[in-house]
Amino acid sequence: MMPLLRAARMLVLMALGACSAEKHAFDRHLAQLRPDTVTALPDMGWPAGTMLCPLSLYQSALAGSAPLAGRVNAFLKKKQFLGGEDWSLIVVRPLPAGEAGIEQLFFKRADYDVLNDPQRIGRDAEKVPAGFAPQTCVTVEQARVLVTREQRAHRKLIIFGTALT
């Protein structure tokens, strides 16, 4: 009877561990930001020259004019990525061409939304400061995030970009 009880306890502990999915450090950082701020990103260990390209809800490809769009879209097409209820961050390390060095991080929809479409930013964002330029893809060295509010729903919006000097 004792081995059966021990096995049952292990199953319960494994199930509890699976239910408590740990948030990525990047997701925790974004969640704690307050509206009406522009901030640099924390050091995530990405090498210099790494490009960050967020994909918002239901977005399955980067706009054709975005830097690295062809390379990233080929990667997404090969993965048969269709977008969905969550957002993701495409991390493109400065490595050889092709899929080498491309990683897609997935994040659950939380108390904020990530936007990268200029029309949606203009329509939905409460305000975009004059010194901030939204970008579809941005290098880690220049990356800034703007936290603002959605005009109608007052949800937090996260917009990737650069600070103008």
Coordinates of N, CA and C in Angstrom, one line a residue:
M1 N 0.8 -1.2 0.0 CA 0.0 0.0 0.0 C 0.9 1.3 0.0
M2 N 2.0 1.2 0.7 CA 2.9 2.4 0.8 C 3.4 2.9 -0.5
P3 N 3.9 2.0 -1.4 CA 4.4 2.4 -2.7 C 3.3 3.1 -3.6
L4 N 2.0 2.6 -3.4 CA 0.9 3.1 -4.2 C 0.6 4.5 -3.7
L5 N 0.7 4.8 -2.4 CA 0.4 6.1 -1.8 C 1.5 7.1 -2.2
R6 N 2.8 6.6 -2.2 CA 3.9 7.4 -2.7 C 3.7 7.8 -4.1
A7 N 3.3 6.9 -5.0 CA 3.1 7.2 -6.4 C 2.0 8.2 -6.6
A8 N 0.9 8.1 -5.8 CA -0.2 9.0 -5.9 C 0.3 10.4 -5.5
R9 N 1.1 10.5 -4.5 CA 1.6 11.8 -4.0 C 2.5 12.4 -5.1
M10 N 3.3 11.6 -5.8 CA 4.1 12.1 -6.9 C 3.3 12.7 -8.0
L11 N 2.2 11.9 -8.3 CA 1.3 12.4 -9.4 C 0.7 13.7 -9.1
V12 N 0.3 13.9 -7.8 CA -0.4 15.1 -7.4 C 0.6 16.3 -7.5
L13 N 1.9 16.0 -7.0 CA 2.9 17.1 -7.1 C 3.2 17.5 -8.5
M14 N 3.3 16.5 -9.4 CA 3.6 16.8 -10.8 C 2.5 17.6 -11.4
A15 N 1.2 17.2 -11.1 CA 0.1 18.0 -11.6 C 0.1 19.4 -11.1
L16 N 0.4 19.6 -9.8 CA 0.4 21.0 -9.3 C 1.6 21.8 -10.0
G17 N 2.7 21.1 -10.2 CA 3.8 21.8 -10.9 C 3.4 22.2 -12.3
A18 N 2.7 21.4 -13.0 CA 2.3 21.7 -14.3 C 1.3 22.9 -14.4
C19 N 0.5 23.0 -13.4 CA -0.5 24.1 -13.3 C 0.1 25.4 -13.0
S20 N 1.2 25.5 -12.3 CA 1.8 26.7 -11.9 C 2.9 27.1 -12.9
A21 N 2.6 27.4 -14.1 CA 3.5 27.8 -15.2 C 4.2 29.1 -14.8
E22 N 5.5 29.0 -14.7 CA 6.4 30.2 -14.4 C 6.4 31.1 -15.5
K23 N 6.2 32.4 -15.2 CA 6.2 33.4 -16.3 C 7.7 33.7 -16.6
H24 N 7.9 34.0 -17.9 CA 9.2 34.4 -18.4 C 9.6 35.7 -17.7
A25 N 10.9 35.9 -17.5 CA 11.4 37.2 -16.8 C 11.0 38.4 -17.6
F26 N 11.0 38.3 -19.0 CA 10.6 39.4 -19.8 C 9.1 39.7 -19.6
D27 N 8.3 38.7 -19.5 CA 6.8 38.9 -19.3 C 6.6 39.6 -17.9
R28 N 7.3 39.1 -16.9 CA 7.2 39.7 -15.6 C 7.6 41.2 -15.6
H29 N 8.6 41.5 -16.4 CA 9.1 42.9 -16.5 C 8.0 43.8 -17.1
L30 N 7.4 43.3 -18.2 CA 6.4 44.1 -18.9 C 5.1 44.3 -18.0
A31 N 4.8 43.2 -17.3 CA 3.5 43.3 -16.5 C 3.6 44.3 -15.4
Q32 N 4.8 44.5 -14.9 CA 5.0 45.5 -13.7 C 5.1 46.9 -14.2
L33 N 5.3 47.2 -15.4 CA 5.4 48.6 -15.9 C 4.1 49.4 -15.7
R34 N 4.2 50.6 -15.4 CA 3.1 51.5 -15.2 C 2.8 52.3 -16.5
P35 N 1.6 52.7 -16.7 CA 1.2 53.5 -17.9 C 1.9 54.8 -17.9
D36 N 2.1 55.3 -19.1 CA 2.7 56.6 -19.4 C 4.2 56.6 -19.1
T37 N 4.8 55.5 -19.4 CA 6.3 55.5 -19.2 C 6.9 54.9 -20.5
V38 N 8.1 55.3 -20.7 CA 9.0 54.8 -21.8 C 10.2 54.3 -21.0
T39 N 10.5 53.0 -21.2 CA 11.6 52.4 -20.5 C 12.5 51.5 -21.4
A40 N 13.8 51.4 -21.0 CA 14.6 50.4 -21.7 C 14.3 49.0 -21.3
L41 N 14.7 48.0 -22.0 CA 14.4 46.7 -21.7 C 15.5 46.2 -20.7
P42 N 15.1 45.2 -19.8 CA 16.1 44.6 -19.0 C 17.1 43.8 -19.8
D43 N 18.3 43.5 -19.2 CA 19.2 42.7 -19.8 C 18.8 41.2 -19.8
M44 N 18.4 40.7 -21.0 CA 18.0 39.3 -21.0 C 19.1 38.4 -21.5
G45 N 20.3 38.9 -21.7 CA 21.4 38.1 -22.1 C 21.5 37.9 -23.6
W46 N 20.7 38.7 -24.4 CA 20.7 38.6 -25.8 C 21.9 39.4 -26.3
P47 N 22.7 38.9 -27.3 CA 23.9 39.6 -27.7 C 23.6 40.8 -28.5
A48 N 24.5 41.7 -28.5 CA 24.4 43.0 -29.3 C 24.0 42.7 -30.7
G49 N 23.1 43.5 -31.3 CA 22.7 43.3 -32.6 C 21.4 42.4 -32.7
T50 N 21.0 41.8 -31.6 CA 19.8 41.0 -31.7 C 18.6 41.9 -31.9
M51 N 17.7 41.4 -32.8 CA 16.5 42.2 -33.2 C 15.3 41.5 -32.4
L52 N 14.4 42.4 -31.9 CA 13.2 41.9 -31.3 C 12.0 42.4 -32.1
C53 N 11.2 41.5 -32.5 CA 10.0 41.8 -33.3 C 8.8 41.2 -32.7
P54 N 7.9 42.0 -32.0 CA 6.7 41.4 -31.4 C 5.7 41.2 -32.4
L55 N 4.9 40.1 -32.1 CA 3.7 39.8 -32.9 C 2.5 39.9 -32.0
S56 N 1.6 40.8 -32.4 CA 0.4 41.0 -31.5 C -0.6 39.9 -31.7
L57 N -1.7 40.0 -31.0 CA -2.7 38.9 -31.0 C -3.2 38.7 -32.5
Y58 N -3.3 37.5 -32.9 CA -3.8 37.0 -34.2 C -2.8 37.4 -35.3
Q59 N -1.7 38.0 -35.0 CA -0.7 38.3 -36.1 C 0.1 37.1 -36.4
S60 N 0.2 36.8 -37.7 CA 0.9 35.6 -38.1 C 2.2 35.8 -38.9
A61 N 2.4 37.1 -39.2 CA 3.6 37.5 -40.0 C 4.0 38.9 -39.8
L62 N 5.2 39.3 -40.1 CA 5.6 40.7 -40.0 C 5.2 41.4 -41.3
A63 N 5.0 42.7 -41.2 CA 4.7 43.5 -42.4 C 5.9 43.4 -43.3
G64 N 5.7 43.4 -44.6 CA 6.8 43.2 -45.6 C 7.8 44.3 -45.5
S65 N 7.5 45.5 -45.0 CA 8.5 46.6 -44.9 C 9.4 46.5 -43.7
A66 N 9.1 45.6 -42.8 CA 9.8 45.5 -41.5 C 11.2 44.9 -41.8
P67 N 12.2 45.4 -41.0 CA 13.6 44.8 -41.2 C 13.5 43.3 -40.9
L68 N 14.1 42.5 -41.7 CA 14.2 41.0 -41.5 C 12.8 40.3 -41.8
A69 N 11.9 41.0 -42.3 CA 10.5 40.4 -42.6 C 10.6 39.1 -43.4
G70 N 11.4 39.1 -44.4 CA 11.4 37.9 -45.3 C 12.0 36.7 -44.5
R71 N 13.0 36.9 -43.7 CA 13.7 35.9 -43.0 C 12.7 35.4 -41.9
V72 N 12.1 36.3 -41.1 CA 11.2 35.9 -40.0 C 10.0 35.3 -40.6
N73 N 9.4 35.8 -41.6 CA 8.2 35.2 -42.2 C 8.4 33.8 -42.8
A74 N 9.6 33.6 -43.3 CA 9.9 32.2 -43.8 C 10.0 31.3 -42.6
F75 N 10.5 31.7 -41.5 CA 10.6 30.9 -40.3 C 9.2 30.6 -39.8
L76 N 8.3 31.6 -39.7 CA 7.0 31.4 -39.2 C 6.2 30.5 -40.1
K77 N 6.4 30.7 -41.5 CA 5.6 29.8 -42.4 C 6.1 28.4 -42.3
K78 N 7.3 28.1 -42.1 CA 7.8 26.8 -41.9 C 7.2 26.1 -40.7
K79 N 7.1 27.0 -39.6 CA 6.5 26.5 -38.4 C 5.0 26.4 -38.5
Q80 N 4.4 26.9 -39.6 CA 2.9 26.9 -39.8 C 2.3 27.7 -38.6
F81 N 2.9 28.8 -38.3 CA 2.4 29.6 -37.2 C 1.2 30.5 -37.7
L82 N 0.1 30.5 -37.0 CA -1.1 31.2 -37.5 C -1.5 32.3 -36.6
G83 N -0.8 32.6 -35.5 CA -1.2 33.6 -34.6 C -2.3 33.1 -33.7
G84 N -2.8 33.9 -32.8 CA -3.9 33.4 -31.9 C -4.1 34.4 -30.7
E85 N -4.6 33.8 -29.7 CA -5.1 34.6 -28.5 C -3.9 35.2 -27.7
D86 N -2.7 34.7 -27.9 CA -1.5 35.2 -27.2 C -0.6 36.0 -28.1
W87 N 0.3 36.7 -27.5 CA 1.3 37.4 -28.4 C 2.6 36.7 -28.3
S88 N 3.5 37.0 -29.2 CA 4.8 36.4 -29.2 C 5.9 37.4 -29.5
L89 N 7.1 37.0 -29.2 CA 8.3 37.9 -29.5 C 9.2 37.1 -30.3
I90 N 9.6 37.6 -31.5 CA 10.5 36.9 -32.3 C 11.9 37.5 -32.0
V91 N 12.8 36.7 -31.6 CA 14.2 37.1 -31.2 C 15.1 36.6 -32.3
V92 N 15.7 37.6 -33.0 CA 16.6 37.2 -34.1 C 18.0 37.6 -33.7
R93 N 18.8 36.6 -33.4 CA 20.2 36.9 -33.0 C 21.1 37.1 -34.3
P94 N 22.1 37.9 -34.2 CA 23.0 38.2 -35.3 C 23.9 37.0 -35.7
L95 N 23.3 36.0 -36.3 CA 24.0 34.8 -36.7 C 23.8 34.7 -38.2
P96 N 24.3 33.6 -38.8 CA 24.1 33.4 -40.2 C 22.7 33.5 -40.7
A97 N 22.5 33.7 -42.0 CA 21.2 33.9 -42.5 C 20.3 32.6 -42.4
G98 N 19.1 32.7 -42.8 CA 18.2 31.6 -42.6 C 17.5 31.5 -41.3
E99 N 17.2 30.3 -40.9 CA 16.5 30.2 -39.6 C 17.4 30.2 -38.4
A100 N 18.7 30.0 -38.6 CA 19.7 30.0 -37.5 C 19.5 31.3 -36.7
G101 N 19.5 31.1 -35.4 CA 19.4 32.3 -34.5 C 18.0 32.9 -34.3
I102 N 17.0 32.3 -34.9 CA 15.6 32.8 -34.7 C 14.9 32.0 -33.7
E103 N 14.3 32.7 -32.7 CA 13.6 32.0 -31.6 C 12.3 32.7 -31.5
Q104 N 11.2 32.0 -31.2 CA 9.9 32.6 -30.9 C 9.5 32.3 -29.5
L105 N 9.3 33.4 -28.7 CA 8.9 33.3 -27.3 C 7.4 33.6 -27.3
F106 N 6.6 32.7 -26.6 CA 5.2 32.9 -26.5 C 4.8 33.4 -25.1
F107 N 3.8 34.3 -25.1 CA 3.4 34.9 -23.8 C 1.8 34.9 -23.8
K108 N 1.3 34.5 -22.7 CA -0.2 34.5 -22.5 C -0.7 36.0 -22.5
R109 N -1.9 36.2 -23.0 CA -2.5 37.5 -22.9 C -2.7 37.8 -21.4
A110 N -2.3 38.9 -21.0 CA -2.3 39.3 -19.6 C -3.2 40.6 -19.4
D111 N -2.7 41.4 -18.5 CA -3.4 42.7 -18.2 C -2.9 43.8 -19.1
Y112 N -2.2 43.4 -20.2 CA -1.8 44.3 -21.2 C -1.8 43.7 -22.6
D113 N -1.8 44.5 -23.6 CA -1.8 44.0 -25.0 C -0.6 44.6 -25.6
V114 N 0.0 43.9 -26.6 CA 1.2 44.4 -27.3 C 0.7 44.8 -28.7
L115 N 1.1 46.0 -29.1 CA 0.7 46.5 -30.4 C 1.9 46.8 -31.2
N116 N 1.9 46.6 -32.6 CA 2.9 47.0 -33.4 C 2.4 47.5 -34.8
D117 N 1.1 47.6 -35.0 CA 0.5 48.1 -36.2 C 0.3 49.6 -36.1
P118 N 1.0 50.4 -37.0 CA 0.8 51.8 -36.8 C -0.6 52.4 -36.8
Q119 N -1.5 51.7 -37.6 CA -2.9 52.2 -37.6 C -3.6 51.9 -36.3
R120 N -3.3 50.7 -35.7 CA -3.9 50.4 -34.4 C -3.3 51.3 -33.3
I121 N -2.0 51.6 -33.4 CA -1.4 52.5 -32.4 C -2.0 53.8 -32.4
G122 N -2.2 54.4 -33.7 CA -2.8 55.7 -33.8 C -4.3 55.7 -33.3
R123 N -5.0 54.6 -33.6 CA -6.4 54.6 -33.2 C -6.6 54.3 -31.7
D124 N -5.8 53.3 -31.2 CA -6.1 52.8 -29.8 C -5.3 53.4 -28.7
A125 N -4.1 53.8 -29.0 CA -3.2 54.3 -27.9 C -3.7 55.7 -27.4
E126 N -3.7 55.8 -26.1 CA -4.2 57.1 -25.5 C -3.2 58.2 -25.9
K127 N -1.9 57.9 -25.8 CA -0.9 58.9 -26.2 C 0.4 58.3 -26.5
V128 N 1.1 58.8 -27.5 CA 2.5 58.4 -27.8 C 3.3 59.6 -27.7
P129 N 4.3 59.7 -26.8 CA 5.1 60.9 -26.6 C 5.9 61.2 -27.8
A130 N 6.2 62.5 -28.0 CA 6.9 63.0 -29.1 C 8.3 62.4 -29.3
G131 N 8.9 62.0 -28.2 CA 10.3 61.5 -28.2 C 10.3 59.9 -28.4
F132 N 9.2 59.3 -28.8 CA 9.2 57.9 -28.9 C 8.7 57.5 -30.4
A133 N 9.5 56.6 -31.0 CA 9.1 56.2 -32.4 C 8.8 54.7 -32.4
P134 N 7.5 54.3 -32.6 CA 7.2 52.9 -32.6 C 7.9 52.2 -33.8
Q135 N 8.3 51.0 -33.5 CA 9.0 50.2 -34.5 C 8.5 48.7 -34.6
T136 N 8.4 48.1 -35.7 CA 8.0 46.7 -35.9 C 9.1 45.8 -35.3
C137 N 10.3 46.1 -35.6 CA 11.5 45.4 -35.1 C 12.5 46.4 -34.6
V138 N 13.2 46.1 -33.5 CA 14.1 47.0 -32.9 C 15.3 46.2 -32.3
T139 N 16.5 46.7 -32.4 CA 17.7 46.1 -31.8 C 17.6 46.2 -30.3
V140 N 18.2 45.2 -29.6 CA 18.1 45.3 -28.1 C 18.8 46.5 -27.5
E141 N 19.8 47.0 -28.2 CA 20.5 48.2 -27.8 C 19.7 49.4 -27.8
Q142 N 18.8 49.6 -28.8 CA 18.0 50.7 -29.0 C 16.6 50.5 -28.4
A143 N 16.2 49.3 -28.1 CA 14.8 49.0 -27.7 C 14.3 49.8 -26.5
R144 N 13.2 50.3 -26.7 CA 12.4 51.0 -25.6 C 11.0 50.5 -25.7
V145 N 10.3 50.4 -24.6 CA 8.9 50.1 -24.6 C 8.1 51.2 -24.0
L146 N 7.0 51.6 -24.7 CA 6.1 52.6 -24.2 C 4.9 51.8 -23.6
V147 N 4.5 52.3 -22.4 CA 3.4 51.7 -21.8 C 2.4 52.9 -21.7
T148 N 1.2 52.6 -22.3 CA 0.2 53.6 -22.4 C -1.2 52.9 -22.1
R149 N -2.2 53.6 -22.3 CA -3.6 53.0 -22.0 C -4.3 52.9 -23.4
E150 N -5.2 52.0 -23.5 CA -6.1 51.9 -24.6 C -7.2 52.9 -24.4
Q151 N -7.6 53.7 -25.4 CA -8.5 54.8 -25.2 C -9.9 54.4 -24.7
R152 N -10.4 53.3 -25.3 CA -11.8 52.9 -24.9 C -11.9 52.0 -23.7
A153 N -10.9 51.0 -23.6 CA -11.1 50.0 -22.6 C -10.1 50.2 -21.4
H154 N -9.2 51.1 -21.5 CA -8.2 51.4 -20.4 C -7.4 50.2 -20.0
R155 N -7.2 49.3 -21.0 CA -6.2 48.3 -20.8 C -4.8 48.9 -21.1
K156 N -3.8 48.3 -20.4 CA -2.4 48.8 -20.7 C -2.0 48.3 -22.1
L157 N -1.3 49.1 -22.8 CA -0.8 48.8 -24.1 C 0.8 48.9 -24.1
I158 N 1.4 47.9 -24.6 CA 2.9 47.9 -24.7 C 3.2 48.1 -26.2
I159 N 4.1 49.1 -26.5 CA 4.5 49.4 -27.8 C 6.0 49.4 -27.9
F160 N 6.6 48.6 -28.7 CA 8.1 48.5 -28.9 C 8.5 49.7 -29.8
G161 N 9.7 50.2 -29.6 CA 10.2 51.3 -30.4 C 11.5 51.8 -30.0
T162 N 11.8 53.0 -30.4 CA 13.1 53.6 -30.0 C 12.8 55.0 -29.5
A163 N 13.7 55.5 -28.7 CA 13.6 56.9 -28.2 C 14.4 57.8 -29.2
L164 N 13.8 58.9 -29.6 CA 14.4 59.8 -30.5 C 15.3 60.7 -29.7
T165 N 16.4 61.1 -30.2 CA 17.4 61.9 -29.5 C 17.4 63.3 -30.1

